[in-house]
């Protein structure tokens, strides 16, 4: 089965592109303005990277061949770890305001026989708000990509991240001291030349960059060639309580499909995996009338209603993970679908791409700003590839269980959603492994965190006495710098970090500490800290090191730890 390009019913557009290795740019003058990072692609993942780089103080520019941000509703579910990231950027509250206008955030998804009146076969990804609040300050949000990307584009400018649309990267050359990048303005046809320190490709599942670098990928492979039907129709008289569900999967003898609605049921898109007569869809093979019939087969609506089919997109559900996420010379990186494609079941694809950028952005910033050696960037692939492999397999298992129905196909046991979302941990990478034995699995239960190097720092709610006793999560303390936590406000570790070559935020948290206090008396217990211990946390919220006081050697210990992580 061949992987499809996306095509649109009204004016088919196929986007197959390869870099020309012999492109002659000798007569193109080099632009004076320098960007330490250039990004190929400016959709959800590329723009997120630009915002994060700006947050860490690094200027970037992204180039995208499309005329603007997303115009069709694609991605839907923003998972907990992603919202934690946008909470750090100060964007989560606005995202939640937009989300609650359309959806019940805790309603989850349904597997049903038809959208209207069909029997419920399974309820999945339903949220228990109280249970979730024990391990994260975030909430899952439903927000379509065509709503999210313009929001992020607005915020990108605030963070100093530039985007150029209708502009295509046509060639690049990796050199010892940077990357030469040639772009073409698709409207004027003019070429421009840039020199950057690092190039990050977020150019999608058909990545020309991955192909140009000769990077292979592996996995369960292509599963199905599907269509998405973007439509407008007033379904509110028919939906009842089902209007609040972000996604509904449809399984009946006529069709295997799914709905993603917005506007309380007045628009949305329908995914069709197969029908009783068709197991896959060739590009341009579905007419508007056929798309309408698929809508009736999946919705179960008997009456003739006014439905407007705006477009039909052709796309592939697949599961692949690249062998590595960077070029051999280490100045070109892959992120998002360019590095891995994940089946849409579970909503993990776009979320995984954003989490790629969260891992990469602080490392690029530290290297560009002279706070770390380029070797730090090698840990991007080392950390993310095994994590994404597990995410991909979990999404594939959900595809088998929820869509294909053939459970004889080999697949892993599904892990709980909360573990997939915020329970991933890095096994090897930019941290110093604990001397105590720890599990080698890249997952842990957030309700029973190991609090070991490579793991996400656990969420504990603290009281901010300097801000009207507001509640602040330990995750809210993760910002641009490394952080040191102790359970003793007078710990010598606090003085030790103030004498390092880079800025480290330090907190000694106890029941009576000021201004942040552990009034619920959970901090030391959750982080498994005694009075002599300290935990060092990276700018992406993962634990870099933990250790005990060493008779006045705290300053040299912290210096040695930072040296190994950042310069080793």
Coordinates of N, CA and C in Angstrom, one line a residue, residues 65-141:
X65 N 5.6 26.5 2.8 CA 5.1 26.6 1.4 C 3.6 27.0 1.3
X66 N 2.9 26.7 2.4 CA 1.4 27.1 2.4 C 1.2 28.6 2.5
X67 N 0.1 29.1 2.0 CA -0.2 30.5 2.1 C -0.5 31.0 3.5
X68 N -0.9 30.1 4.4 CA -1.1 30.6 5.8 C -1.2 29.4 6.7
X69 N -1.7 29.6 7.9 CA -1.9 28.5 8.9 C -3.0 27.6 8.4
X70 N -3.3 26.6 9.2 CA -4.3 25.6 8.8 C -5.7 26.2 8.6
X71 N -6.3 25.8 7.5 CA -7.7 26.2 7.2 C -8.7 25.1 7.4
X72 N -8.3 23.9 7.6 CA -9.2 22.8 7.8 C -9.0 22.2 9.2
X73 N -10.1 21.8 9.9 CA -9.9 21.3 11.2 C -9.3 19.9 11.2
X74 N -8.0 19.8 11.7 CA -7.3 18.6 11.7 C -7.1 18.0 13.1
X75 N -6.0 18.4 13.7 CA -5.7 17.9 15.1 C -6.8 18.4 16.0
X76 N -7.1 17.6 17.1 CA -8.2 18.0 18.0 C -7.8 18.0 19.4
X77 N -7.2 16.9 19.9 CA -7.0 16.7 21.3 C -5.6 17.1 21.8
X78 N -5.5 18.0 22.7 CA -4.2 18.4 23.3 C -4.1 17.7 24.6
X79 N -3.1 16.8 24.7 CA -3.0 16.0 25.9 C -2.3 16.7 27.0
X80 N -2.2 16.1 28.2 CA -1.8 16.8 29.4 C -0.4 17.3 29.3
X81 N 0.6 16.6 28.8 CA 2.0 17.0 28.8 C 2.1 18.3 27.9
X82 N 1.3 18.3 26.8 CA 1.4 19.4 25.9 C 0.8 20.6 26.6
X83 N -0.3 20.5 27.3 CA -0.9 21.6 28.0 C 0.1 22.1 29.1
X84 N 0.8 21.2 29.7 CA 1.8 21.6 30.7 C 2.9 22.5 30.0
X85 N 3.2 22.2 28.8 CA 4.2 23.0 28.1 C 3.6 24.4 27.8
X86 N 2.4 24.4 27.3 CA 1.8 25.7 27.0 C 1.4 26.5 28.2
X87 N 1.2 25.8 29.3 CA 1.0 26.5 30.6 C 2.3 27.2 31.0
X88 N 3.5 26.6 30.8 CA 4.8 27.2 31.0 C 4.9 28.5 30.2
X89 N 4.4 28.5 29.0 CA 4.5 29.6 28.1 C 3.4 30.7 28.3
X90 N 2.5 30.4 29.3 CA 1.4 31.3 29.6 C 0.3 31.3 28.6
X91 N 0.1 30.2 27.8 CA -0.9 30.2 26.8 C -2.1 29.2 27.2
X92 N -2.0 28.4 28.2 CA -3.0 27.4 28.5 C -4.3 28.0 28.9
X93 N -4.3 29.1 29.6 CA -5.6 29.6 30.0 C -6.5 30.1 28.8
X94 N -5.8 30.7 27.9 CA -6.5 31.2 26.7 C -7.0 30.0 25.9
X95 N -6.2 29.0 25.8 CA -6.6 27.8 25.0 C -7.8 27.1 25.7
X96 N -7.8 27.1 27.0 CA -9.0 26.5 27.7 C -10.2 27.3 27.5
X97 N -10.1 28.6 27.5 CA -11.3 29.5 27.2 C -11.9 29.2 25.8
X98 N -11.0 28.9 24.8 CA -11.5 28.6 23.5 C -12.1 27.2 23.4
X99 N -11.5 26.3 24.2 CA -11.9 24.9 24.1 C -13.3 24.7 24.8
X100 N -13.6 25.4 25.9 CA -14.8 25.2 26.6 C -16.0 25.7 25.9
X101 N -15.8 26.6 24.9 CA -16.9 27.1 24.1 C -17.6 26.0 23.3
X102 N -16.8 24.9 23.0 CA -17.4 23.9 22.1 C -17.5 22.5 22.8
X103 N -16.7 22.2 23.9 CA -16.6 20.8 24.3 C -16.7 20.7 25.8
X104 N -17.2 19.6 26.3 CA -17.1 19.2 27.7 C -15.7 18.5 27.8
X105 N -14.8 19.2 28.5 CA -13.4 18.8 28.6 C -13.2 17.4 29.1
X106 N -14.2 16.9 29.9 CA -14.0 15.6 30.5 C -14.9 14.5 29.9
X107 N -15.5 14.8 28.7 CA -16.5 13.8 28.1 C -15.8 12.6 27.5
X108 N -14.5 12.7 27.0 CA -13.9 11.6 26.4 C -14.4 11.3 25.0
X109 N -14.2 10.1 24.6 CA -14.6 9.7 23.2 C -15.5 8.5 23.3
X110 N -16.3 8.3 22.2 CA -17.2 7.2 22.1 C -16.9 6.3 20.9
X111 N -17.1 5.0 21.1 CA -17.1 4.1 19.9 C -18.6 3.7 19.8
X112 N -19.2 4.0 18.7 CA -20.7 3.8 18.6 C -21.0 3.3 17.2
X113 N -22.2 2.7 17.1 CA -22.7 2.2 15.8 C -23.0 3.3 14.8
X114 N -23.6 4.4 15.3 CA -23.8 5.6 14.4 C -23.9 6.8 15.3
X115 N -23.6 7.9 14.7 CA -23.6 9.2 15.5 C -24.9 9.5 16.2
X116 N -26.0 9.2 15.5 CA -27.3 9.5 16.0 C -28.0 8.2 16.3
X117 N -28.3 8.0 17.6 CA -29.1 6.8 18.0 C -28.4 5.5 18.0
X118 N -27.1 5.5 17.6 CA -26.4 4.2 17.6 C -26.0 3.7 19.0
X119 N -25.9 2.4 19.1 CA -25.5 1.8 20.3 C -24.1 2.1 20.7
X120 N -23.8 2.4 22.0 CA -22.5 2.7 22.5 C -21.7 1.4 22.7
X121 N -20.6 1.3 22.0 CA -19.8 0.0 22.0 C -18.7 0.2 23.1
X122 N -18.2 1.4 23.2 CA -17.1 1.6 24.1 C -17.0 3.1 24.5
X123 N -16.6 3.4 25.7 CA -16.3 4.7 26.2 C -14.8 4.8 26.5
X124 N -14.1 5.8 25.9 CA -12.6 5.8 26.0 C -12.1 7.2 26.4
X125 N -11.0 7.3 27.0 CA -10.3 8.5 27.3 C -11.2 9.5 28.1
X126 N -12.1 8.9 28.9 CA -12.9 9.8 29.8 C -12.0 10.2 31.0
X127 N -12.2 11.5 31.4 CA -11.4 12.0 32.4 C -12.1 12.1 33.8
X128 N -11.3 11.7 34.8 CA -11.7 11.9 36.2 C -10.9 13.1 36.7
X129 N -11.6 14.3 36.7 CA -10.9 15.6 37.0 C -10.1 15.5 38.3
X130 N -10.8 15.0 39.3 CA -10.1 14.9 40.6 C -8.9 14.1 40.6
X131 N -9.0 12.9 40.0 CA -7.8 12.0 39.9 C -6.7 12.6 39.1
X132 N -7.0 13.3 37.9 CA -6.0 13.9 37.1 C -5.3 15.0 37.9
X133 N -6.1 15.8 38.7 CA -5.5 16.9 39.4 C -4.5 16.5 40.4
X134 N -4.5 15.2 40.8 CA -3.5 14.8 41.7 C -2.1 14.7 41.1
X135 N -2.0 14.7 39.8 CA -0.7 14.5 39.2 C -0.3 15.6 38.2
X136 N -1.2 16.5 37.9 CA -0.9 17.6 37.0 C -1.9 18.8 37.2
X137 N -1.4 20.0 37.0 CA -2.3 21.1 37.0 C -3.0 21.4 35.7
X138 N -2.7 20.6 34.7 CA -3.2 20.7 33.3 C -4.5 20.0 33.1
X139 N -5.2 20.4 32.1 CA -6.4 19.7 31.6 C -6.3 19.4 30.2
X140 N -6.8 18.2 29.8 CA -6.9 17.9 28.3 C -7.8 18.9 27.7
X141 N -7.5 19.4 26.5 CA -8.3 20.3 25.8 C -8.6 19.9 24.3

